[in-house]
Amino acid sequence: MTKSTIEPMTLNIEVPAFPGGQWPINPTLIISENAVVLVDTGMPRSENLIAAELEKRGLSINQLTAIILTHQDIDHVGSLAKLLEVNPNIEVLAHEFERPYIEGNLPLIKGLPGPLDEQFSEGYVVPTEAPVIKRTLTDGEELNIAGGLIIIHTPGHTDGHISLYHPASKTLIAGDAMIIRDLNLEGPNPMHTPDLEKAYKSITKFAAFDIKRVICYHGGMYESETLNEEIAHIAATGSAE
């Protein structure tokens, strides 16, 4: 592999209680010469969906070198334990503030909406090997992945929420800092963001980067030549509310 690829891996989670019976979420897959990295791990029992998406690309869970967790929410960490059971050599990275929740020393801050909680709470397994987080991440740190991957601490949705920027492709992996709804890029979901003011302040940090593509966990890929202006508008609108 000589060229890095960064793309969302859409997982259609079966949720009978939802309209249409499915809930799409979008972990990100980063493939480069030195790494195969998964950003976030889906809901509990998503490991087979992840394996199927990897297989489409000629890969397997055993080839994952790292998992980067944007934050602790169950739809992002839900299949971590099962992936580590298959491949215990995966390096898990997250912000220090998220560590005690991901490792099971503190309960996850946010629950799930009723139908999701009933369906998935019993399926969630905390990894048993401690420490799970092999490396903690800090704001502005650049990882030697895919030619450089910059960590952006974006608190608000959770205290230790991070986003990632890949300069070579001008791609922002937003996590839950922003969402895509009805093909429009928007700020974070207010129903699931405890500190909206802080979350919108975090969005202003994206102005430091030349962004042409955004991958949102809820919504997938959004591309635009005027993304920085659009993101600045979102940040300004949110701070004015």
mmCIF file of C-alpha atoms in Angstrom:
data_model
loop_
_atom_site.group_PDB
_atom_site.id
_atom_site.type_symbol
_atom_site.label_atom_id
_atom_site.label_comp_id
_atom_site.label_asym_id
_atom_site.label_seq_id
_atom_site.Cartn_x
_atom_site.Cartn_y
_atom_site.Cartn_z
ATOM 1 C CA MET A 1 0.000 0.000 0.000
ATOM 2 C CA THR A 2 1.685 3.182 -1.150
ATOM 3 C CA LYS A 3 -1.143 5.685 -0.895
ATOM 4 C CA SER A 4 -3.108 6.421 2.256
ATOM 5 C CA THR A 5 -6.874 6.092 2.142
ATOM 6 C CA ILE A 6 -9.283 7.564 4.665
ATOM 7 C CA GLU A 7 -12.938 6.671 4.324
ATOM 8 C CA PRO A 8 -16.066 6.098 6.390
ATOM 9 C CA MET A 9 -17.127 2.494 6.900
ATOM 10 C CA THR A 10 -20.909 2.610 7.116
ATOM 11 C CA LEU A 11 -22.364 0.081 9.558
ATOM 12 C CA ASN A 12 -26.116 -0.388 9.305
ATOM 13 C CA ILE A 13 -27.083 -1.375 12.832
ATOM 14 C CA GLU A 14 -30.304 -3.371 13.052
ATOM 15 C CA VAL A 15 -32.678 -1.485 15.365
ATOM 16 C CA PRO A 16 -36.239 -2.807 14.927
ATOM 17 C CA ALA A 17 -37.665 0.033 17.047
ATOM 18 C CA PHE A 18 -36.338 2.678 14.612
ATOM 19 C CA PRO A 19 -38.116 3.786 11.410
ATOM 20 C CA GLY A 20 -36.754 1.583 8.642
ATOM 21 C CA GLY A 21 -35.280 -0.789 11.197
ATOM 22 C CA GLN A 22 -31.711 0.438 10.791
ATOM 23 C CA TRP A 23 -29.375 3.030 12.287
ATOM 24 C CA PRO A 24 -26.312 3.862 10.157
ATOM 25 C CA ILE A 25 -23.092 4.867 11.909
ATOM 26 C CA ASN A 26 -19.728 5.627 10.355
ATOM 27 C CA PRO A 27 -16.450 4.510 11.898
ATOM 28 C CA THR A 28 -13.468 5.674 9.834
ATOM 29 C CA LEU A 29 -10.868 3.367 8.317
ATOM 30 C CA ILE A 30 -7.357 4.673 7.674
ATOM 31 C CA ILE A 31 -5.109 2.512 5.507
ATOM 32 C CA SER A 32 -1.471 3.401 4.888
ATOM 33 C CA GLU A 33 1.881 1.715 4.411
ATOM 34 C CA ASN A 34 2.590 1.586 8.137
ATOM 35 C CA ALA A 35 -0.861 1.177 9.643
ATOM 36 C CA VAL A 36 -4.453 -0.008 9.388
ATOM 37 C CA VAL A 37 -6.376 2.135 11.852
ATOM 38 C CA LEU A 38 -10.023 2.071 12.878
ATOM 39 C CA VAL A 39 -11.517 5.230 14.373
ATOM 40 C CA ASP A 40 -14.328 4.133 16.735
ATOM 41 C CA THR A 41 -15.823 0.659 16.983
ATOM 42 C CA GLY A 42 -19.589 0.864 16.623
ATOM 43 C CA MET A 43 -22.283 -0.495 18.893
ATOM 44 C CA PRO A 44 -21.999 -3.685 20.928
ATOM 45 C CA ARG A 45 -22.098 -6.703 18.600
ATOM 46 C CA SER A 46 -20.851 -4.642 15.624
ATOM 47 C CA GLU A 47 -17.660 -6.689 15.276
ATOM 48 C CA ASN A 48 -19.081 -8.898 12.512
ATOM 49 C CA LEU A 49 -20.169 -5.841 10.521
ATOM 50 C CA ILE A 50 -16.682 -4.376 10.939
ATOM 51 C CA ALA A 51 -15.101 -7.666 9.855
ATOM 52 C CA ALA A 52 -17.310 -7.717 6.748
ATOM 53 C CA GLU A 53 -16.353 -4.144 5.822
ATOM 54 C CA LEU A 54 -12.673 -4.965 6.283
ATOM 55 C CA GLU A 55 -13.054 -8.081 4.138
ATOM 56 C CA LYS A 56 -14.472 -5.958 1.298
ATOM 57 C CA ARG A 57 -11.122 -4.155 1.338
ATOM 58 C CA GLY A 58 -9.044 -7.312 1.499
ATOM 59 C CA LEU A 59 -8.331 -6.862 5.208
ATOM 60 C CA SER A 60 -9.190 -8.527 8.504
ATOM 61 C CA ILE A 61 -9.413 -7.601 12.185
ATOM 62 C CA ASN A 62 -6.040 -9.283 12.660
ATOM 63 C CA GLN A 63 -4.491 -6.639 10.401
ATOM 64 C CA LEU A 64 -5.713 -3.703 12.489
ATOM 65 C CA THR A 65 -2.713 -1.981 14.064
ATOM 66 C CA ALA A 66 -4.587 0.618 16.109
ATOM 67 C CA ILE A 67 -8.005 1.791 17.232
ATOM 68 C CA ILE A 68 -8.472 5.489 17.973
ATOM 69 C CA LEU A 69 -11.526 6.277 20.095
ATOM 70 C CA THR A 70 -12.949 9.767 19.691
ATOM 71 C CA HIS A 71 -14.807 9.418 22.994
ATOM 72 C CA GLN A 72 -16.523 7.074 25.428
ATOM 73 C CA ASP A 73 -20.109 6.852 24.107
ATOM 74 C CA ILE A 74 -21.326 3.275 23.741
ATOM 75 C CA ASP A 75 -21.942 3.608 19.989
ATOM 76 C CA HIS A 76 -18.225 4.420 19.621
ATOM 77 C CA VAL A 77 -16.670 1.934 22.065
ATOM 78 C CA GLY A 78 -19.303 -0.813 21.946
ATOM 79 C CA SER A 79 -17.311 -3.464 20.060
ATOM 80 C CA LEU A 80 -13.860 -2.613 21.423
ATOM 81 C CA ALA A 81 -13.651 -5.631 23.730
ATOM 82 C CA LYS A 82 -14.679 -8.085 21.010
ATOM 83 C CA LEU A 83 -12.166 -6.649 18.525
ATOM 84 C CA LEU A 84 -9.418 -6.980 21.137
ATOM 85 C CA GLU A 85 -10.425 -10.587 21.755
ATOM 86 C CA VAL A 86 -9.734 -11.312 18.084
ATOM 87 C CA ASN A 87 -6.564 -9.202 17.926
ATOM 88 C CA PRO A 88 -5.038 -8.350 21.323
ATOM 89 C CA ASN A 89 -2.115 -6.616 19.590
ATOM 90 C CA ILE A 90 -4.247 -3.643 18.544
ATOM 91 C CA GLU A 91 -2.958 -0.420 20.115
ATOM 92 C CA VAL A 92 -5.874 1.552 21.596
ATOM 93 C CA LEU A 93 -5.572 5.337 21.758
ATOM 94 C CA ALA A 94 -7.865 7.933 23.357
ATOM 95 C CA HIS A 95 -7.778 11.157 25.344
ATOM 96 C CA GLU A 96 -6.789 10.820 28.997
ATOM 97 C CA PHE A 97 -10.155 12.197 30.174
ATOM 98 C CA GLU A 98 -11.975 9.276 28.503
ATOM 99 C CA ARG A 99 -9.731 6.571 29.879
ATOM 100 C CA PRO A 100 -11.541 5.645 33.132
ATOM 101 C CA TYR A 101 -14.865 5.305 31.292
ATOM 102 C CA ILE A 102 -13.498 3.211 28.438
ATOM 103 C CA GLU A 103 -11.600 0.942 30.826
ATOM 104 C CA GLY A 104 -14.665 0.433 33.014
ATOM 105 C CA ASN A 105 -13.417 2.212 36.136
ATOM 106 C CA LEU A 106 -16.282 4.714 35.851
ATOM 107 C CA PRO A 107 -19.721 4.165 34.291
ATOM 108 C CA LEU A 108 -20.293 5.680 30.853
ATOM 109 C CA ILE A 109 -21.636 9.207 31.351
ATOM 110 C CA LYS A 110 -24.483 8.970 28.856
ATOM 111 C CA GLY A 111 -27.077 6.272 28.424
ATOM 112 C CA LEU A 112 -28.879 5.368 25.239
ATOM 113 C CA PRO A 113 -32.392 6.260 24.100
ATOM 114 C CA GLY A 114 -34.911 3.727 25.408
ATOM 115 C CA PRO A 115 -35.127 1.348 22.412
ATOM 116 C CA LEU A 116 -31.346 1.299 21.978
ATOM 117 C CA ASP A 117 -30.699 0.808 25.680
ATOM 118 C CA GLU A 118 -33.029 -2.177 25.808
ATOM 119 C CA GLN A 119 -31.409 -3.740 22.758
ATOM 120 C CA PHE A 120 -27.723 -3.065 23.380
ATOM 121 C CA SER A 121 -26.947 -2.417 27.060
ATOM 122 C CA GLU A 122 -26.620 -6.114 27.892
ATOM 123 C CA GLY A 123 -24.355 -6.631 24.879
ATOM 124 C CA TYR A 124 -21.792 -4.090 26.035
ATOM 125 C CA VAL A 125 -18.635 -5.707 27.377
ATOM 126 C CA VAL A 126 -15.856 -3.781 29.110
ATOM 127 C CA PRO A 127 -12.407 -5.006 28.022
ATOM 128 C CA THR A 128 -10.951 -7.204 30.759
ATOM 129 C CA GLU A 129 -7.270 -6.575 30.103
ATOM 130 C CA ALA A 130 -6.057 -3.434 31.857
ATOM 131 C CA PRO A 131 -4.857 -0.963 30.911
ATOM 132 C CA VAL A 132 -6.828 -1.017 27.663
ATOM 133 C CA ILE A 133 -5.638 2.413 26.527
ATOM 134 C CA LYS A 134 -2.044 1.888 25.479
ATOM 135 C CA ARG A 135 -1.480 5.558 24.663
ATOM 136 C CA THR A 136 -3.274 8.744 25.623
ATOM 137 C CA LEU A 137 -3.580 11.619 23.177
ATOM 138 C CA THR A 138 -3.152 15.365 23.654
ATOM 139 C CA ASP A 139 -4.313 18.418 21.737
ATOM 140 C CA GLY A 140 -2.041 19.264 18.812
ATOM 141 C CA GLU A 141 -0.176 15.958 18.887
ATOM 142 C CA GLU A 142 0.707 14.526 15.474
ATOM 143 C CA LEU A 143 0.622 10.760 15.045
ATOM 144 C CA ASN A 144 2.894 8.980 12.588
ATOM 145 C CA ILE A 145 -0.051 7.523 10.724
ATOM 146 C CA ALA A 146 -0.807 8.023 7.017
ATOM 147 C CA GLY A 147 1.826 10.730 6.704
ATOM 148 C CA GLY A 148 0.616 12.604 9.775
ATOM 149 C CA LEU A 149 -2.629 12.699 11.738
ATOM 150 C CA ILE A 150 -3.242 15.676 14.035
ATOM 151 C CA ILE A 151 -5.215 15.348 17.272
ATOM 152 C CA ILE A 152 -7.720 18.129 18.032
ATOM 153 C CA HIS A 153 -9.195 18.136 21.542
ATOM 154 C CA THR A 154 -12.849 19.093 21.023
ATOM 155 C CA PRO A 155 -14.624 18.914 24.403
ATOM 156 C CA GLY A 156 -18.338 19.540 24.833
ATOM 157 C CA HIS A 157 -19.924 16.330 23.620
ATOM 158 C CA THR A 158 -17.732 14.720 26.286
ATOM 159 C CA ASP A 159 -14.803 16.235 28.179
ATOM 160 C CA GLY A 160 -12.251 14.124 26.355
ATOM 161 C CA HIS A 161 -13.790 14.159 22.876
ATOM 162 C CA ILE A 162 -11.222 14.387 20.078
ATOM 163 C CA SER A 163 -11.357 15.021 16.357
ATOM 164 C CA LEU A 164 -8.589 14.169 13.879
ATOM 165 C CA TYR A 165 -7.159 16.087 10.914
ATOM 166 C CA HIS A 166 -5.229 14.541 8.035
ATOM 167 C CA PRO A 167 -3.306 17.321 6.244
ATOM 168 C CA ALA A 168 -2.374 15.297 3.147
ATOM 169 C CA SER A 169 -6.014 14.738 2.171
ATOM 170 C CA LYS A 170 -7.414 17.800 3.981
ATOM 171 C CA THR A 171 -9.807 15.486 5.809
ATOM 172 C CA LEU A 172 -11.364 16.172 9.200
ATOM 173 C CA ILE A 173 -12.621 13.174 11.173
ATOM 174 C CA ALA A 174 -15.107 15.020 13.352
ATOM 175 C CA GLY A 175 -16.420 12.248 15.592
ATOM 176 C CA ASP A 176 -19.569 13.716 17.151
ATOM 177 C CA ALA A 177 -18.339 17.324 17.112
ATOM 178 C CA MET A 178 -20.571 17.803 14.066
ATOM 179 C CA ILE A 179 -23.227 15.746 12.304
ATOM 180 C CA ILE A 180 -24.679 15.495 8.803
ATOM 181 C CA ARG A 181 -28.460 15.633 8.661
ATOM 182 C CA ASP A 182 -30.494 15.753 5.434
ATOM 183 C CA LEU A 183 -27.215 16.242 3.510
ATOM 184 C CA ASN A 184 -26.395 19.354 5.556
ATOM 185 C CA LEU A 185 -23.425 19.774 7.887
ATOM 186 C CA GLU A 186 -24.575 20.847 11.351
ATOM 187 C CA GLY A 187 -23.307 21.321 14.877
ATOM 188 C CA PRO A 188 -23.501 18.554 17.471
ATOM 189 C CA ASN A 189 -26.768 16.906 18.426
ATOM 190 C CA PRO A 190 -28.000 19.000 21.393
ATOM 191 C CA MET A 191 -29.858 16.031 22.896
ATOM 192 C CA HIS A 192 -26.586 14.181 23.428
ATOM 193 C CA THR A 193 -24.181 17.058 24.099
ATOM 194 C CA PRO A 194 -24.032 18.012 27.801
ATOM 195 C CA ASP A 195 -22.055 21.236 27.269
ATOM 196 C CA LEU A 196 -23.226 22.837 24.027
ATOM 197 C CA GLU A 197 -21.382 26.101 24.654
ATOM 198 C CA LYS A 198 -18.087 24.273 25.006
ATOM 199 C CA ALA A 199 -18.889 22.076 21.997
ATOM 200 C CA TYR A 200 -19.436 25.067 19.715
ATOM 201 C CA LYS A 201 -16.288 26.720 21.043
ATOM 202 C CA SER A 202 -14.441 23.538 20.089
ATOM 203 C CA ILE A 203 -15.714 23.850 16.518
ATOM 204 C CA THR A 204 -13.883 27.185 16.214
ATOM 205 C CA LYS A 205 -10.605 25.249 16.505
ATOM 206 C CA PHE A 206 -11.193 23.772 13.054
ATOM 207 C CA ALA A 207 -10.471 27.189 11.510
ATOM 208 C CA ALA A 208 -6.756 26.451 11.916
ATOM 209 C CA PHE A 209 -6.951 23.695 9.286
ATOM 210 C CA ASP A 210 -7.581 23.682 5.525
ATOM 211 C CA ILE A 211 -10.547 21.306 5.315
ATOM 212 C CA LYS A 212 -12.087 19.897 2.132
ATOM 213 C CA ARG A 213 -13.713 16.739 3.524
ATOM 214 C CA VAL A 214 -15.431 15.996 6.830
ATOM 215 C CA ILE A 215 -16.300 12.526 8.071
ATOM 216 C CA CYS A 216 -19.024 12.635 10.716
ATOM 217 C CA TYR A 217 -19.830 9.539 12.738
ATOM 218 C CA HIS A 218 -23.493 10.334 12.250
ATOM 219 C CA GLY A 219 -23.903 11.170 8.593
ATOM 220 C CA GLY A 220 -20.772 9.958 6.827
ATOM 221 C CA MET A 221 -18.782 12.025 4.324
ATOM 222 C CA TYR A 222 -19.341 15.690 3.480
ATOM 223 C CA GLU A 223 -17.211 17.419 0.822
ATOM 224 C CA SER A 224 -17.088 21.084 -0.138
ATOM 225 C CA GLU A 225 -14.603 23.645 -1.433
ATOM 226 C CA THR A 226 -16.002 26.126 1.102
ATOM 227 C CA LEU A 227 -15.930 23.880 4.144
ATOM 228 C CA ASN A 228 -13.973 26.245 6.353
ATOM 229 C CA GLU A 229 -16.534 28.975 5.749
ATOM 230 C CA GLU A 230 -19.407 26.576 6.407
ATOM 231 C CA ILE A 231 -17.819 25.353 9.632
ATOM 232 C CA ALA A 232 -17.170 28.925 10.773
ATOM 233 C CA HIS A 233 -20.852 29.694 10.184
ATOM 234 C CA ILE A 234 -21.886 26.672 12.254
ATOM 235 C CA ALA A 235 -19.598 27.767 15.089
ATOM 236 C CA ALA A 236 -20.906 31.343 14.981
ATOM 237 C CA THR A 237 -24.532 30.235 14.867
ATOM 238 C CA GLY A 238 -24.067 27.943 17.830
ATOM 239 C CA SER A 239 -22.270 30.500 19.972
ATOM 240 C CA ALA A 240 -25.055 33.016 19.300
ATOM 241 C CA GLU A 241 -27.796 30.701 20.560
#
